[in-house]
Amino acid sequence: MKKVLIALLIVLALLILVVGGYVAYLFIDFHRTPDKQALTASTAGASALPAGVEQSVVSWNIGFGAYSADFSFFMDGGTESRAFSKEACEENVNAVIEKLRAWNDDLMLVQEVDFDSDRSRHVDQIQMIEEAFPQYSAVFAQNYDSSYFFYPVTNPIGASKSGILTLSGAQIDDAVRRSLPIEGGINKFFDLDRCYSISSIPVSDGRTLKLYNVHLSAYSSDGSIAREQLALMAEEMAADYAAGNYVIAGGDFNQDLWGDSGAYSGVTGVDASWCKPFPAELLPEGFTLVNSLDEENLVLSSRNTDTAYVKGKTFEATLDGFIVSDNVQVKSCAIIDTAYANTDHNPVRMRFVLGGA
C-alpha cells in the first residue's frame, strides 16, 4: 500500500511539474509585435488611384481557411480546433480567391490570413493570395505570433501565425502596423495580439488615401477592450483626415454594426452577450459608419460557429464594414451572401468616389 501511495505521489508531482512548466512557458514566451512597425509593400499597380471616379473596396475575414459551412470552432462551443485537412484549407482559400478575382475590386482588405499555423495545417495563405493577384500592390501586417496552445488536449490548436493583408490596384507608397491594446492576465492567451495597418496610397488629385485594415478583439471579457481599440484608431484617423487625406477603414470590428443584429437574424434563445453594439459615439467628427443594412435583401456578415451553419437556425450578426471620412462619397455598400461556404464571414463590398462631393 505504501509503495502504491508513493507511486501516486510521484505521478502527481510529475503532473504538477509538467503543467506548471507549461504555464511558465506560456507566460515567458508571450510577446507582442512592436508598435509602429514599418511594413514593406510589393511593387505593383498603377501610380495613383483616380479621384472623382467610382471605385470599389471589399473587406473579408477568411477565417484562416478553416471555416467551411460544416465547421464549428471549440472556442465558440464547437468541436474543431484545426482545419479539417490541408486540402480542405487550400480549397477554402482558393474559393475565396476565385470570388475576389470575379469581383475585381480596386482595393481588398483581408483578415485572418494564416501562414505556418498549426490550426491551418501550415498552409501559406499570404503566398496563395499574393500570387493570385500579382498586379496588385500588397502589404501584410502580422496580427499575432502565438505560443503553442495545448488545448483542446486531444487536438490542440497549437501555435498560430496570422495577420491582415491589404491589396491595392495602385501602388502603396508606405504602410505601418499599429499595435492595439489587449486584455491582460489569462485572456491575452485566448484573444492573442491585435493590430491594424495603415496603407498610404497616392490619389491623382495630389492627396493620399489612408487605407486602414482592421481586426479588433473578439474574445474579451466585457467588450471594453474593443472600445479602447476603436478609440485609439479613431484618434489616428482624425489626425489623418485633418492633414487633408482621404480615410477609409474596413475590416472585422467584432462589434455589432447594426446595434441589434439578433433582431434581424431571426434566431432567438442564443447567448449573444459577446456581440456588443458598435459604439458610434467614439467616431470622430467628419466620419461615418457605413450602413450596409438592406431590409429588403437581408444579409448579415458573420455567423456563430458553435455548430455547423444552418440558415434560419444559426445566429448571425454584422461585424464587418467600413468607416469613411466625409471627403469620401459612398455610392453603395452591400454584404454578399456566400452562405458561409468557405469562411464564417460574408464579404462586404463598398463603391465610393474620392473627392468631388
CSV table of C-alpha atoms in Angstrom, one decimal:
chain,number,residue,atom,x,y,z
A,1,MET,CA,0.0,0.0,0.0
A,2,LYS,CA,2.8,2.3,0.9
A,3,LYS,CA,4.5,1.7,-2.5
A,4,VAL,CA,1.3,2.4,-4.3
A,5,LEU,CA,0.9,5.7,-2.4
A,6,ILE,CA,4.5,6.7,-3.2
A,7,ALA,CA,3.9,5.9,-6.8
A,8,LEU,CA,0.8,8.0,-6.9
A,9,LEU,CA,2.6,10.9,-5.3
A,10,ILE,CA,5.4,10.7,-7.8
A,11,VAL,CA,2.9,10.7,-10.7
A,12,LEU,CA,1.1,13.7,-9.1
A,13,ALA,CA,4.4,15.6,-8.6
A,14,LEU,CA,5.4,14.9,-12.3
A,15,LEU,CA,2.0,16.1,-13.4
A,16,ILE,CA,2.2,19.3,-11.4
A,17,LEU,CA,5.8,19.8,-12.8
A,18,VAL,CA,4.6,19.4,-16.4
A,19,VAL,CA,1.6,21.6,-16.0
A,20,GLY,CA,3.5,24.3,-14.1
A,21,GLY,CA,6.3,24.2,-16.6
A,22,TYR,CA,3.8,24.6,-19.5
A,23,VAL,CA,2.1,27.6,-17.8
A,24,ALA,CA,5.5,29.1,-17.2
A,25,TYR,CA,6.4,28.6,-20.9
A,26,LEU,CA,3.2,30.4,-21.9
A,27,PHE,CA,3.9,33.5,-19.8
A,28,ILE,CA,7.7,33.5,-20.6
A,29,ASP,CA,7.2,33.0,-24.3
A,30,PHE,CA,4.3,35.5,-24.7
A,31,HIS,CA,5.4,38.5,-26.7
A,32,ARG,CA,3.8,41.3,-28.8
A,33,THR,CA,4.9,42.6,-32.2
A,34,PRO,CA,6.4,46.1,-31.7
A,35,ASP,CA,4.1,49.1,-32.4
A,36,LYS,CA,4.6,51.5,-35.3
A,37,GLN,CA,6.4,48.8,-37.3
A,38,ALA,CA,7.1,49.9,-40.9
A,39,LEU,CA,5.7,47.4,-43.4
A,40,THR,CA,7.0,46.6,-46.9
A,41,ALA,CA,4.7,46.7,-49.8
A,42,SER,CA,5.2,44.8,-53.0
A,43,THR,CA,5.8,46.9,-56.1
A,44,ALA,CA,2.8,46.7,-58.5
A,45,GLY,CA,-0.3,48.6,-59.5
A,46,ALA,CA,-0.9,51.9,-61.1
A,47,SER,CA,0.8,55.1,-60.0
A,48,ALA,CA,-2.2,56.5,-58.2
A,49,LEU,CA,-5.9,56.0,-57.5
A,50,PRO,CA,-8.2,58.2,-59.6
A,51,ALA,CA,-10.1,61.0,-57.9
A,52,GLY,CA,-13.7,61.7,-58.9
A,53,VAL,CA,-14.1,58.2,-60.4
A,54,GLU,CA,-16.2,55.4,-58.8
A,55,GLN,CA,-14.1,52.6,-57.3
A,56,SER,CA,-14.7,49.6,-55.1
A,57,VAL,CA,-13.3,48.1,-52.0
A,58,VAL,CA,-14.0,44.7,-50.4
A,59,SER,CA,-13.4,43.5,-46.8
A,60,TRP,CA,-13.4,39.8,-46.0
A,61,ASN,CA,-12.4,37.8,-42.9
A,62,ILE,CA,-11.4,34.4,-44.4
A,63,GLY,CA,-11.3,32.6,-41.1
A,64,PHE,CA,-7.8,31.1,-41.6
A,65,GLY,CA,-9.1,28.9,-44.3
A,66,ALA,CA,-10.9,26.5,-41.9
A,67,TYR,CA,-14.5,27.6,-41.9
A,68,SER,CA,-16.5,25.6,-44.4
A,69,ALA,CA,-20.2,25.7,-43.6
A,70,ASP,CA,-19.9,22.5,-41.6
A,71,PHE,CA,-17.0,23.7,-39.4
A,72,SER,CA,-17.5,24.6,-35.8
A,73,PHE,CA,-14.9,26.1,-33.5
A,74,PHE,CA,-14.1,25.0,-30.0
A,75,MET,CA,-13.7,28.5,-28.5
A,76,ASP,CA,-17.3,29.2,-29.5
A,77,GLY,CA,-18.6,26.0,-28.2
A,78,GLY,CA,-18.0,23.9,-31.3
A,79,THR,CA,-15.8,20.8,-31.8
A,80,GLU,CA,-12.9,21.7,-34.1
A,81,SER,CA,-9.6,23.4,-33.4
A,82,ARG,CA,-7.9,23.0,-36.8
A,83,ALA,CA,-8.9,22.9,-40.4
A,84,PHE,CA,-10.3,19.5,-41.4
A,85,SER,CA,-7.2,18.9,-43.6
A,86,LYS,CA,-4.6,20.8,-45.5
A,87,GLU,CA,-6.5,20.1,-48.7
A,88,ALA,CA,-9.7,21.5,-47.2
A,89,CYS,CA,-7.9,24.6,-46.1
A,90,GLU,CA,-6.4,25.2,-49.6
A,91,GLU,CA,-9.9,24.6,-51.1
A,92,ASN,CA,-11.4,27.3,-48.9
A,93,VAL,CA,-8.7,29.8,-49.6
A,94,ASN,CA,-8.8,29.1,-53.4
A,95,ALA,CA,-12.6,29.6,-53.4
A,96,VAL,CA,-12.2,33.0,-51.7
A,97,ILE,CA,-9.5,33.9,-54.3
A,98,GLU,CA,-11.9,33.0,-57.2
A,99,LYS,CA,-14.6,35.2,-55.8
A,100,LEU,CA,-12.2,38.1,-55.3
A,101,ARG,CA,-11.0,37.6,-58.9
A,102,ALA,CA,-14.5,37.7,-60.2
A,103,TRP,CA,-15.3,41.0,-58.4
A,104,ASN,CA,-12.0,42.6,-59.4
A,105,ASP,CA,-12.2,45.3,-56.8
A,106,ASP,CA,-9.8,48.2,-56.7
A,107,LEU,CA,-8.9,47.6,-53.1
A,108,MET,CA,-9.1,44.5,-50.9
A,109,LEU,CA,-8.9,44.1,-47.2
A,110,VAL,CA,-8.5,40.5,-46.0
A,111,GLN,CA,-8.3,39.5,-42.3
A,112,GLU,CA,-7.3,36.3,-40.5
A,113,VAL,CA,-4.8,35.3,-43.1
A,114,ASP,CA,-2.5,32.5,-41.7
A,115,PHE,CA,0.9,31.3,-42.5
A,116,ASP,CA,2.8,28.4,-40.8
A,117,SER,CA,0.0,27.9,-38.3
A,118,ASP,CA,-1.0,24.5,-36.8
A,119,ARG,CA,-4.7,25.4,-37.0
A,120,SER,CA,-4.5,26.0,-40.7
A,121,ARG,CA,-2.2,23.0,-41.4
A,122,HIS,CA,0.7,25.3,-42.3
A,123,VAL,CA,-0.8,26.5,-45.5
A,124,ASP,CA,0.8,29.8,-46.5
A,125,GLN,CA,-2.3,31.8,-47.3
A,126,ILE,CA,-0.3,35.0,-47.8
A,127,GLN,CA,1.6,33.4,-50.7
A,128,MET,CA,-1.6,31.9,-52.2
A,129,ILE,CA,-3.4,35.3,-52.3
A,130,GLU,CA,-0.5,37.5,-53.4
A,131,GLU,CA,0.4,35.1,-56.2
A,132,ALA,CA,-3.2,35.2,-57.4
A,133,PHE,CA,-3.0,39.0,-57.7
A,134,PRO,CA,0.4,39.9,-59.0
A,135,GLN,CA,-0.9,43.1,-60.5
A,136,TYR,CA,-1.8,44.5,-57.0
A,137,SER,CA,0.5,46.2,-54.6
A,138,ALA,CA,0.3,44.1,-51.4
A,139,VAL,CA,1.2,44.6,-47.7
A,140,PHE,CA,0.9,42.2,-44.8
A,141,ALA,CA,0.7,43.0,-41.1
A,142,GLN,CA,1.2,40.2,-38.7
A,143,ASN,CA,-1.5,40.2,-36.1
A,144,TYR,CA,-0.1,37.6,-33.8
A,145,ASP,CA,2.6,35.0,-33.3
A,146,SER,CA,1.3,32.8,-30.5
A,147,SER,CA,3.0,30.2,-28.4
A,148,TYR,CA,1.9,26.6,-28.7
A,149,PHE,CA,-1.6,26.4,-27.1
A,150,PHE,CA,-2.1,22.8,-25.9
A,151,TYR,CA,-5.9,22.9,-25.9
A,152,PRO,CA,-8.1,21.0,-26.6
A,153,VAL,CA,-5.8,18.3,-25.2
A,154,THR,CA,-6.9,15.7,-27.8
A,155,ASN,CA,-6.3,18.0,-30.8
A,156,PRO,CA,-4.6,21.2,-29.6
A,157,ILE,CA,-4.9,24.4,-31.7
A,158,GLY,CA,-1.1,24.7,-31.4
A,159,ALA,CA,0.9,27.8,-32.5
A,160,SER,CA,-0.6,30.4,-34.8
A,161,LYS,CA,0.9,33.0,-37.1
A,162,SER,CA,-1.7,35.2,-38.7
A,163,GLY,CA,-2.4,38.7,-39.9
A,164,ILE,CA,-4.2,41.1,-42.2
A,165,LEU,CA,-3.5,41.5,-45.9
A,166,THR,CA,-4.1,44.7,-47.9
A,167,LEU,CA,-4.2,44.7,-51.7
A,168,SER,CA,-4.3,47.8,-53.9
A,169,GLY,CA,-4.7,48.4,-57.6
A,170,ALA,CA,-2.5,51.4,-57.1
A,171,GLN,CA,1.0,51.4,-55.6
A,172,ILE,CA,1.1,51.5,-51.8
A,173,ASP,CA,3.8,54.1,-51.0
A,174,ASP,CA,4.3,53.1,-47.4
A,175,ALA,CA,2.5,51.3,-44.6
A,176,VAL,CA,2.7,50.9,-40.9
A,177,ARG,CA,1.4,48.4,-38.3
A,178,ARG,CA,-0.2,49.8,-35.2
A,179,SER,CA,-0.5,47.7,-32.1
A,180,LEU,CA,-3.8,47.8,-30.3
A,181,PRO,CA,-4.4,47.5,-26.5
A,182,ILE,CA,-5.3,43.9,-25.4
A,183,GLU,CA,-6.5,42.4,-22.1
A,184,GLY,CA,-4.0,41.2,-19.6
A,185,GLY,CA,-3.9,38.0,-17.5
A,186,ILE,CA,-5.1,34.7,-18.9
A,187,ASN,CA,-7.4,36.4,-21.5
A,188,LYS,CA,-4.4,37.5,-23.6
A,189,PHE,CA,-3.7,33.9,-24.5
A,190,PHE,CA,-7.2,33.5,-25.9
A,191,ASP,CA,-7.6,36.7,-27.9
A,192,LEU,CA,-3.9,36.9,-28.8
A,193,ASP,CA,-2.3,40.0,-30.3
A,194,ARG,CA,-4.3,42.6,-32.2
A,195,CYS,CA,-3.4,45.4,-34.7
A,196,TYR,CA,-4.5,47.5,-37.6
A,197,SER,CA,-2.5,48.6,-40.6
A,198,ILE,CA,-2.5,51.9,-42.5
A,199,SER,CA,-1.5,51.9,-46.1
A,200,SER,CA,-0.8,55.2,-47.8
A,201,ILE,CA,-1.9,55.2,-51.4
A,202,PRO,CA,-1.4,58.2,-53.7
A,203,VAL,CA,-4.5,59.8,-55.4
A,204,SER,CA,-4.5,61.6,-58.7
A,205,ASP,CA,-5.5,64.9,-57.2
A,206,GLY,CA,-2.3,65.0,-55.1
A,207,ARG,CA,-3.9,63.8,-51.9
A,208,THR,CA,-3.3,60.4,-50.2
A,209,LEU,CA,-5.8,57.7,-49.3
A,210,LYS,CA,-5.1,56.3,-45.8
A,211,LEU,CA,-6.5,52.8,-46.0
A,212,TYR,CA,-7.0,51.1,-42.6
A,213,ASN,CA,-7.2,47.3,-42.4
A,214,VAL,CA,-8.8,46.4,-39.1
A,215,HIS,CA,-9.4,43.3,-36.9
A,216,LEU,CA,-10.5,44.2,-33.4
A,217,SER,CA,-10.7,41.8,-30.4
A,218,ALA,CA,-13.2,39.0,-30.2
A,219,TYR,CA,-12.6,37.1,-27.0
A,220,SER,CA,-12.7,39.9,-24.4
A,221,SER,CA,-14.3,39.7,-21.0
A,222,ASP,CA,-16.8,42.5,-21.3
A,223,GLY,CA,-16.2,44.2,-24.7
A,224,SER,CA,-14.5,47.2,-23.1
A,225,ILE,CA,-11.1,46.5,-24.8
A,226,ALA,CA,-12.7,46.8,-28.2
A,227,ARG,CA,-13.9,50.3,-27.2
A,228,GLU,CA,-10.3,51.2,-26.2
A,229,GLN,CA,-9.0,49.8,-29.5
A,230,LEU,CA,-11.6,51.8,-31.5
A,231,ALA,CA,-10.8,55.0,-29.6
A,232,LEU,CA,-7.1,54.7,-30.4
A,233,MET,CA,-7.8,54.1,-34.0
A,234,ALA,CA,-10.3,56.9,-34.2
A,235,GLU,CA,-7.7,59.4,-32.9
A,236,GLU,CA,-5.3,58.4,-35.6
A,237,MET,CA,-8.0,58.5,-38.3
A,238,ALA,CA,-9.0,62.0,-37.2
A,239,ALA,CA,-5.4,63.2,-37.5
A,240,ASP,CA,-5.1,61.7,-41.0
A,241,TYR,CA,-8.3,63.5,-42.1
A,242,ALA,CA,-7.2,66.8,-40.5
A,243,ALA,CA,-4.0,66.5,-42.6
A,244,GLY,CA,-6.1,66.6,-45.8
A,245,ASN,CA,-6.1,62.9,-46.5
A,246,TYR,CA,-8.9,60.6,-47.6
A,247,VAL,CA,-9.6,57.9,-44.9
A,248,ILE,CA,-11.3,54.5,-45.4
A,249,ALA,CA,-11.2,52.0,-42.6
A,250,GLY,CA,-12.5,48.5,-43.2
A,251,GLY,CA,-12.5,45.1,-41.6
A,252,ASP,CA,-13.8,42.9,-38.8
A,253,PHE,CA,-14.7,45.2,-35.9
A,254,ASN,CA,-16.1,42.3,-33.8
A,255,GLN,CA,-18.9,44.6,-32.7
A,256,ASP,CA,-22.5,44.7,-33.8
A,257,LEU,CA,-22.5,47.4,-36.5
A,258,TRP,CA,-26.3,47.3,-36.7
A,259,GLY,CA,-26.8,47.6,-33.0
A,260,ASP,CA,-29.1,44.6,-32.6
A,261,SER,CA,-28.3,42.0,-35.2
A,262,GLY,CA,-30.3,39.5,-33.3
A,263,ALA,CA,-33.5,41.3,-34.3
A,264,TYR,CA,-32.5,40.8,-37.9
A,265,SER,CA,-31.1,37.2,-37.7
A,266,GLY,CA,-34.4,35.9,-36.6
A,267,VAL,CA,-32.7,33.5,-34.2
A,268,THR,CA,-33.7,33.6,-30.6
A,269,GLY,CA,-32.7,31.7,-27.4
A,270,VAL,CA,-29.0,32.2,-28.2
A,271,ASP,CA,-26.5,33.7,-25.8
A,272,ALA,CA,-25.2,36.6,-27.9
A,273,SER,CA,-23.8,38.7,-25.0
A,274,TRP,CA,-20.5,38.8,-26.8
A,275,CYS,CA,-22.0,40.8,-29.6
A,276,LYS,CA,-21.8,44.3,-28.2
A,277,PRO,CA,-23.3,47.2,-30.1
A,278,PHE,CA,-20.8,49.3,-32.1
A,279,PRO,CA,-20.0,52.5,-30.1
A,280,ALA,CA,-20.7,55.0,-32.8
A,281,GLU,CA,-20.3,57.8,-30.3
A,282,LEU,CA,-16.5,57.2,-30.5
A,283,LEU,CA,-16.3,58.1,-34.2
A,284,PRO,CA,-14.5,61.5,-34.6
A,285,GLU,CA,-16.2,64.4,-36.2
A,286,GLY,CA,-16.3,64.1,-40.0
A,287,PHE,CA,-16.5,60.3,-40.1
A,288,THR,CA,-19.4,57.9,-40.8
A,289,LEU,CA,-20.1,54.3,-40.1
A,290,VAL,CA,-21.3,53.0,-43.5
A,291,ASN,CA,-24.6,51.2,-43.1
A,292,SER,CA,-25.0,48.0,-45.2
A,293,LEU,CA,-28.4,47.2,-43.8
A,294,ASP,CA,-30.8,46.3,-46.6
A,295,GLU,CA,-34.1,45.0,-45.0
A,296,GLU,CA,-35.5,44.0,-48.4
A,297,ASN,CA,-32.4,41.8,-49.2
A,298,LEU,CA,-31.3,41.0,-45.7
A,299,VAL,CA,-27.8,39.5,-45.4
A,300,LEU,CA,-25.6,39.6,-42.3
A,301,SER,CA,-21.8,39.3,-42.3
A,302,SER,CA,-20.9,36.7,-39.7
A,303,ARG,CA,-22.2,33.5,-38.2
A,304,ASN,CA,-22.0,31.8,-34.8
A,305,THR,CA,-19.5,28.9,-35.0
A,306,ASP,CA,-20.8,26.8,-32.1
A,307,THR,CA,-22.3,24.4,-34.7
A,308,ALA,CA,-22.3,23.9,-38.4
A,309,TYR,CA,-24.2,26.6,-40.3
A,310,VAL,CA,-27.9,26.1,-40.8
A,311,LYS,CA,-29.8,29.0,-42.4
A,312,GLY,CA,-32.5,30.3,-40.1
A,313,LYS,CA,-31.2,28.4,-37.1
A,314,THR,CA,-27.6,29.7,-36.7
A,315,PHE,CA,-27.3,33.1,-35.0
A,316,GLU,CA,-25.8,35.8,-37.3
A,317,ALA,CA,-24.5,39.3,-36.7
A,318,THR,CA,-23.0,42.1,-38.8
A,319,LEU,CA,-19.4,42.7,-37.5
A,320,ASP,CA,-17.8,43.7,-40.8
A,321,GLY,CA,-18.0,47.0,-42.6
A,322,PHE,CA,-16.4,50.4,-43.2
A,323,ILE,CA,-15.8,53.8,-41.7
A,324,VAL,CA,-15.1,56.7,-44.1
A,325,SER,CA,-14.2,60.4,-43.8
A,326,ASP,CA,-16.6,63.0,-45.2
A,327,ASN,CA,-14.4,63.6,-48.3
A,328,VAL,CA,-15.2,60.0,-49.5
A,329,GLN,CA,-18.6,59.7,-51.3
A,330,VAL,CA,-20.2,56.3,-50.6
A,331,LYS,CA,-22.3,55.2,-53.6
A,332,SER,CA,-23.3,51.8,-52.2
A,333,CYS,CA,-22.4,49.1,-49.6
A,334,ALA,CA,-23.6,45.6,-49.6
A,335,ILE,CA,-22.9,42.3,-47.8
A,336,ILE,CA,-22.6,39.4,-50.3
A,337,ASP,CA,-24.4,36.2,-49.4
A,338,THR,CA,-21.9,33.3,-49.8
A,339,ALA,CA,-23.9,31.0,-47.4
A,340,TYR,CA,-20.6,30.9,-45.4
A,341,ALA,CA,-19.4,28.2,-47.8
A,342,ASN,CA,-15.7,28.9,-47.2
A,343,THR,CA,-15.4,31.1,-44.2
A,344,ASP,CA,-17.6,32.2,-41.2
A,345,HIS,CA,-17.8,35.7,-42.6
A,346,ASN,CA,-19.6,37.1,-45.7
A,347,PRO,CA,-17.6,39.8,-47.6
A,348,VAL,CA,-18.7,43.4,-47.6
A,349,ARG,CA,-18.2,45.5,-50.7
A,350,MET,CA,-18.5,49.3,-51.0
A,351,ARG,CA,-18.5,51.5,-54.0
A,352,PHE,CA,-17.1,55.0,-53.5
A,353,VAL,CA,-15.7,58.2,-55.0
A,354,LEU,CA,-12.7,60.1,-53.6
A,355,GLY,CA,-13.5,63.8,-53.5
A,356,GLY,CA,-15.9,65.7,-55.7
A,357,ALA,CA,-18.7,66.0,-53.1
